[in-house]
Coordinates of C-alpha atoms in Angstrom, one line a residue:
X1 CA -58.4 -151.5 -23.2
X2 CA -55.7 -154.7 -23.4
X3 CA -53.2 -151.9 -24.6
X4 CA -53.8 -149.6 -21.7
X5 CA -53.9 -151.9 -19.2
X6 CA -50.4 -153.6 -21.1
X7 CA -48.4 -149.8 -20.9
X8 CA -49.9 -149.0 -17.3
X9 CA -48.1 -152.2 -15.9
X10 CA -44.9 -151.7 -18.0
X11 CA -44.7 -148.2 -16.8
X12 CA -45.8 -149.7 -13.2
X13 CA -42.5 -152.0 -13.5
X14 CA -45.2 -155.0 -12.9
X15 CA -44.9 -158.4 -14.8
X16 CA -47.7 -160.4 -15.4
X17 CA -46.8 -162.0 -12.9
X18 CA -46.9 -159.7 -10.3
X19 CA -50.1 -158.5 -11.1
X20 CA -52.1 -162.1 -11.3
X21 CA -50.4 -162.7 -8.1
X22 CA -51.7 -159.1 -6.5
X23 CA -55.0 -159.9 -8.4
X24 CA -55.5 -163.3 -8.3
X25 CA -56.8 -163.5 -11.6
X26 CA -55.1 -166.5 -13.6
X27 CA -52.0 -165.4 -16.0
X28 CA -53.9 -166.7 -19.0
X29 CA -56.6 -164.4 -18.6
X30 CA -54.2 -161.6 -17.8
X31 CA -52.3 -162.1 -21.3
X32 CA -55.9 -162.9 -22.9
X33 CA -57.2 -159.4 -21.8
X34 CA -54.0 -157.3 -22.5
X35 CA -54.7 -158.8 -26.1
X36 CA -58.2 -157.4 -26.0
X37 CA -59.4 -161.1 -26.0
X38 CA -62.4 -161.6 -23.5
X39 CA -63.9 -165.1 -23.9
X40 CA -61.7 -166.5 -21.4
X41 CA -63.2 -164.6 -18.9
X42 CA -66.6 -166.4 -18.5
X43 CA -69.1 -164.2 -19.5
X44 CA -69.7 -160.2 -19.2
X45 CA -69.9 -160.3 -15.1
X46 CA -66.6 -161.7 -14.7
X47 CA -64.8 -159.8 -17.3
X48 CA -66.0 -156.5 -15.8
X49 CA -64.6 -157.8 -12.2
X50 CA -61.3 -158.5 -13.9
X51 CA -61.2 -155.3 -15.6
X52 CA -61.5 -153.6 -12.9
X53 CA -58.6 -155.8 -10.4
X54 CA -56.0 -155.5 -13.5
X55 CA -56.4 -151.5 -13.5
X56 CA -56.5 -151.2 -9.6
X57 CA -53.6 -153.0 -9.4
X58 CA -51.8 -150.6 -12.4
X59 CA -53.0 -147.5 -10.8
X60 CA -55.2 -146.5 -13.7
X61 CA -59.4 -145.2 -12.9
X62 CA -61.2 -148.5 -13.8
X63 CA -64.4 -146.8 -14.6
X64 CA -63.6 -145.6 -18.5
X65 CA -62.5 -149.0 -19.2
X66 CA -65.4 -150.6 -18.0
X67 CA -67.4 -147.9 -19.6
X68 CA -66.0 -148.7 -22.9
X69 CA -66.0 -152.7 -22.7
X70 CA -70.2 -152.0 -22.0
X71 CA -70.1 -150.3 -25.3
X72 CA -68.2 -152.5 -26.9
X73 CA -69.8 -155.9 -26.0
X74 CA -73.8 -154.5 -25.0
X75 CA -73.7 -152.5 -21.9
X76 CA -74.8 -153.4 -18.6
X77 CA -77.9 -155.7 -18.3
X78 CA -81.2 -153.4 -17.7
X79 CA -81.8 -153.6 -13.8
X80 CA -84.8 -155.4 -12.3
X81 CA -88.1 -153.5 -12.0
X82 CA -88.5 -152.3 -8.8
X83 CA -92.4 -152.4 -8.9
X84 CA -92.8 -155.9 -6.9
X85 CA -90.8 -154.2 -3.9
X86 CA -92.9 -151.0 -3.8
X87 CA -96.4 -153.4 -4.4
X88 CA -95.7 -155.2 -1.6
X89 CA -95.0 -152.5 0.7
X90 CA -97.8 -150.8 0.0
X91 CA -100.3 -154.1 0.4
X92 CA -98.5 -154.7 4.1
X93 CA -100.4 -152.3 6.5
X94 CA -103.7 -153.8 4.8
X95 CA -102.8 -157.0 6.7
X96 CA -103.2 -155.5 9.8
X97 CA -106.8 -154.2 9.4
X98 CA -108.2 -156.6 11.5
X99 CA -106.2 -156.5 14.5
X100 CA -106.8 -152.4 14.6
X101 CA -110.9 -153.1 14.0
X102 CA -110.6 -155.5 17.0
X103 CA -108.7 -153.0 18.7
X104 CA -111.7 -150.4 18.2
X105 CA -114.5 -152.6 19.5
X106 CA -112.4 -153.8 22.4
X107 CA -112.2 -149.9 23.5
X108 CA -115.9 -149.1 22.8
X109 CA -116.8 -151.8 25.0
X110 CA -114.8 -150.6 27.7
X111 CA -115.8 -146.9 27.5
X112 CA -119.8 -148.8 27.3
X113 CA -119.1 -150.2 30.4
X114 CA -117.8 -147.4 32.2
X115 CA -120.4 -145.2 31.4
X116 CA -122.9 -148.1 32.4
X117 CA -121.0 -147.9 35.6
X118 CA -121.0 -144.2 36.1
X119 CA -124.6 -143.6 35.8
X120 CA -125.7 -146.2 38.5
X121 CA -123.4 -144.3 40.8
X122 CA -124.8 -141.2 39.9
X123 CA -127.8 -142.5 41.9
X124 CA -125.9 -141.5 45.4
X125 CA -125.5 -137.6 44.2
X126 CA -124.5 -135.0 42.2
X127 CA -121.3 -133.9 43.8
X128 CA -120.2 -137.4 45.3
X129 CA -120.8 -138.8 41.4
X130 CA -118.5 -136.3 40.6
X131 CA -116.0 -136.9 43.1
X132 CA -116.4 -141.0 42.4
X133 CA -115.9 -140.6 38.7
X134 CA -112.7 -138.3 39.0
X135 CA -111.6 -141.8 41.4
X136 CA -112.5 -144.0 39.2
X137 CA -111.1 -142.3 36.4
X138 CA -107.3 -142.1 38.1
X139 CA -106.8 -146.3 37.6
X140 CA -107.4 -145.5 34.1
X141 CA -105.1 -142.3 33.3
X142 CA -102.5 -144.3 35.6
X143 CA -103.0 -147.5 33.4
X144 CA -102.7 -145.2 30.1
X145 CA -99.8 -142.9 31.3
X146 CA -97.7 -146.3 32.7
X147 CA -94.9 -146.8 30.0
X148 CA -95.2 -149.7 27.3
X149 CA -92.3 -151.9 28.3
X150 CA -88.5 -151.0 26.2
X151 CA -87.2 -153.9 24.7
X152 CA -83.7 -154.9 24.7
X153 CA -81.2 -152.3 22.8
X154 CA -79.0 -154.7 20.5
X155 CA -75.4 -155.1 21.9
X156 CA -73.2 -152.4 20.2
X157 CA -71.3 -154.1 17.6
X158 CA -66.9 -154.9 18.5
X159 CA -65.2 -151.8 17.7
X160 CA -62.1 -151.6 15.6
X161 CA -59.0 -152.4 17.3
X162 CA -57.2 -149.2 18.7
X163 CA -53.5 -148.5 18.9
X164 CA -53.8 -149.0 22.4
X165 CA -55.1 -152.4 21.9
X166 CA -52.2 -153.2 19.4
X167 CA -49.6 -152.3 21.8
X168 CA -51.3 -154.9 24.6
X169 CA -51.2 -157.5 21.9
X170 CA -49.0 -161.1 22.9
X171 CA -45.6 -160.8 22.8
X172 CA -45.4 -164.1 20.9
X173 CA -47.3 -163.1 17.6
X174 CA -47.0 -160.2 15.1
X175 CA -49.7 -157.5 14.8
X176 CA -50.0 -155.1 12.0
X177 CA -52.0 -152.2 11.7
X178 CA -52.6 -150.9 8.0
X179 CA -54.2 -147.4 7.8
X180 CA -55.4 -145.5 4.9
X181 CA -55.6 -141.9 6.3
X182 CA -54.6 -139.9 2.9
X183 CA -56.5 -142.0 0.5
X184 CA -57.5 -145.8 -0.7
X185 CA -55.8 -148.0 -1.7
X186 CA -55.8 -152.1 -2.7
X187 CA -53.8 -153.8 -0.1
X188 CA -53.4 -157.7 0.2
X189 CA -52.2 -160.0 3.4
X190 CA -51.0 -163.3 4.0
X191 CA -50.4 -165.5 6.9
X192 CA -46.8 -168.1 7.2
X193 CA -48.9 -170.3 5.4
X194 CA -49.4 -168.4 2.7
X195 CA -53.0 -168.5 3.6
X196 CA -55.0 -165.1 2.3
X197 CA -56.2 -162.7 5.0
X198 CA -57.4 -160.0 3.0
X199 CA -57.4 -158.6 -0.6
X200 CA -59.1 -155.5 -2.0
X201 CA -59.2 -152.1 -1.8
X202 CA -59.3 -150.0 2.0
X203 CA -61.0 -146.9 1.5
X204 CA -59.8 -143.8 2.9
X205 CA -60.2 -143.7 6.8
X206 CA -60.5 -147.3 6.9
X207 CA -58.0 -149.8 8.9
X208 CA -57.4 -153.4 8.7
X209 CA -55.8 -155.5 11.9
X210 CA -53.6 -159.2 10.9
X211 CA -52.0 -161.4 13.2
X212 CA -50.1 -164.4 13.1
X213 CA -47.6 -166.6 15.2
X214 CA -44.6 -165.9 13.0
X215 CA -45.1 -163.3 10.2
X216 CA -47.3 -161.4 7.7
X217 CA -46.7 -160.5 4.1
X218 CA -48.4 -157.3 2.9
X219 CA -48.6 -156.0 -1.0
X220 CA -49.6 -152.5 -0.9
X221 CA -50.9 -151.1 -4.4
X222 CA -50.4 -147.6 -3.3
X223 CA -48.1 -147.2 -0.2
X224 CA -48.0 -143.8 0.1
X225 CA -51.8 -143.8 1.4
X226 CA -50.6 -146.0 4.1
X227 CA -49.8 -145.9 7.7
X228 CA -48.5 -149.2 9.5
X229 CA -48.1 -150.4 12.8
X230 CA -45.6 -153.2 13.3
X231 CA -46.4 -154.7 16.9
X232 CA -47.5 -151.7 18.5
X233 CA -44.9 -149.2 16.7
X234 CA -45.4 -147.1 13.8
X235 CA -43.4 -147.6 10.7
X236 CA -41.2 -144.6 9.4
X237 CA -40.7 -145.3 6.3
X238 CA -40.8 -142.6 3.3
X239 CA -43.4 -144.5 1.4
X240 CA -44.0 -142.7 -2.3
X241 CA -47.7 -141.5 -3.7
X242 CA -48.5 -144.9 -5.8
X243 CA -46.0 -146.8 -5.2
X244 CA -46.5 -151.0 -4.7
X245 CA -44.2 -152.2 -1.8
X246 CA -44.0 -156.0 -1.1
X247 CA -43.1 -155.9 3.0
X248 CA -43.0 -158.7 5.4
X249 CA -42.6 -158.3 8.9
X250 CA -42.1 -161.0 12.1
X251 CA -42.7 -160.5 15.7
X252 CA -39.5 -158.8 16.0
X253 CA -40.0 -156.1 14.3
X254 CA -39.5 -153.2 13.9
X255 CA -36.2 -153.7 15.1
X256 CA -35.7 -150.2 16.1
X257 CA -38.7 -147.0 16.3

């Protein structure tokens, strides 16, 4: 696995430098795991997560890798039972029992009553008895047919912003826009500071907005899965099928397009 992982970065043209900066995983434990040494990762969970950000950021499938570490070193932890879950699911509705059994002698005394009350009008005729209970029974179906009142519908959640809404944004601070309309791909942003805005991998269709008052710094692990927008404008450039660009851009970009 170390030696893969070694020959997918050389052929990448990444040091290890460049790839525990990308990854953020600490250059002793990039050298440690390119020598097929795993201790200093901190147990199984942690070695699996940095398997999987070294090959991301080499462009190889992280899967087989992390399928074979499980064989070498275990496997995977057998999940939690799921019995509990389902146990307690099942024992909810018997909870309720007692507020449907109050339910049902609330309505038989009801339907007591209005029987009790039909029968002394009765007394008055056949015909008006009829008449009085087809009255008496209107309150009721009006009552019954009334709607049960809607609750609140939860506020729909913020959209994404559009490109409309880039092109509106202040003058005085850079917006960027990155896409991934042809495939994923691990991207990572920075503010002036240096402070991180976002690392990891934006799966096809996906978008991710940054701003900042003076500039952003992108990495892009595969740049040809990428459209950007600098400020409202789309960026031209010929961008190659797994390719890692390092691209910073200010509010005065782009210069021209």
């Amino acid at each position: 696995m170390g030696r893969a992982l070694q020959q997918a970065r050389i052929a990448a043209g990444l040091t290890v430098d460049d790839v525990s900066s990308a990854t953020r995983v600490r250059l002793a434990i990039v050298h440690a795991i390119e020598a097929d040494d795993f201790g200093p990762c901190g147990g199984a969970v942690y070695a699996r997560g940095h398997i999987r950000n070294l090959a991301r950021a080499v462009h190889l499938d992280p899967e087989p890798l992390v399928a074979q570490y499980d064989a070498e070193h275990g496997g995977r932890p057998a999940p939690t039972p799921a019995a509990p879950l389902f146990e307690a699911e099942r024992i909810r509705p018997e909870r309720r029992g007692p507020n449907w059994t109050a339910a049902m002698v609330a309505a038989i005394v009801v339907v007591i009553g209005f029987v009790g009350f039909t029968a002394v009008k009765g007394n008055d005729g056949g015909s008006d008895s009829k008449s009085q209970l087809a009255e008496g029974s209107t309150p009721a179906a009006s009552k019954a047919a009334s709607p049960a009142p809607t609750k609140d519908k939860p506020a729909d959640p913020a959209p994404e912003p559009t490109d409309s809404a880039i092109a509106a944004a202040p003058q005085d601070k850079v917006t960027v826009q990155v896409s991934a309309p042809n495939g994923r791909s691990w991207i990572s942003a920075k503010d002036h500071n240096g402070r991180m805005l976002f690392d990891g991998l934006l799966d096809k269709g996906q978008s991710k907005t940054f701003q900042d008052s003076a500039k952003i710094n992108l990495i892009l692990g595969d740049a040809g899965a990428i459209e950007l927008y600098v400020n409202g404008k789309k960026i031209e450039d010929d961008f190659k099928p797994g390719a890692v660009e390092r691209l910073t851009y200010t509010k005065g970009d782009p210069v021209a397009g």
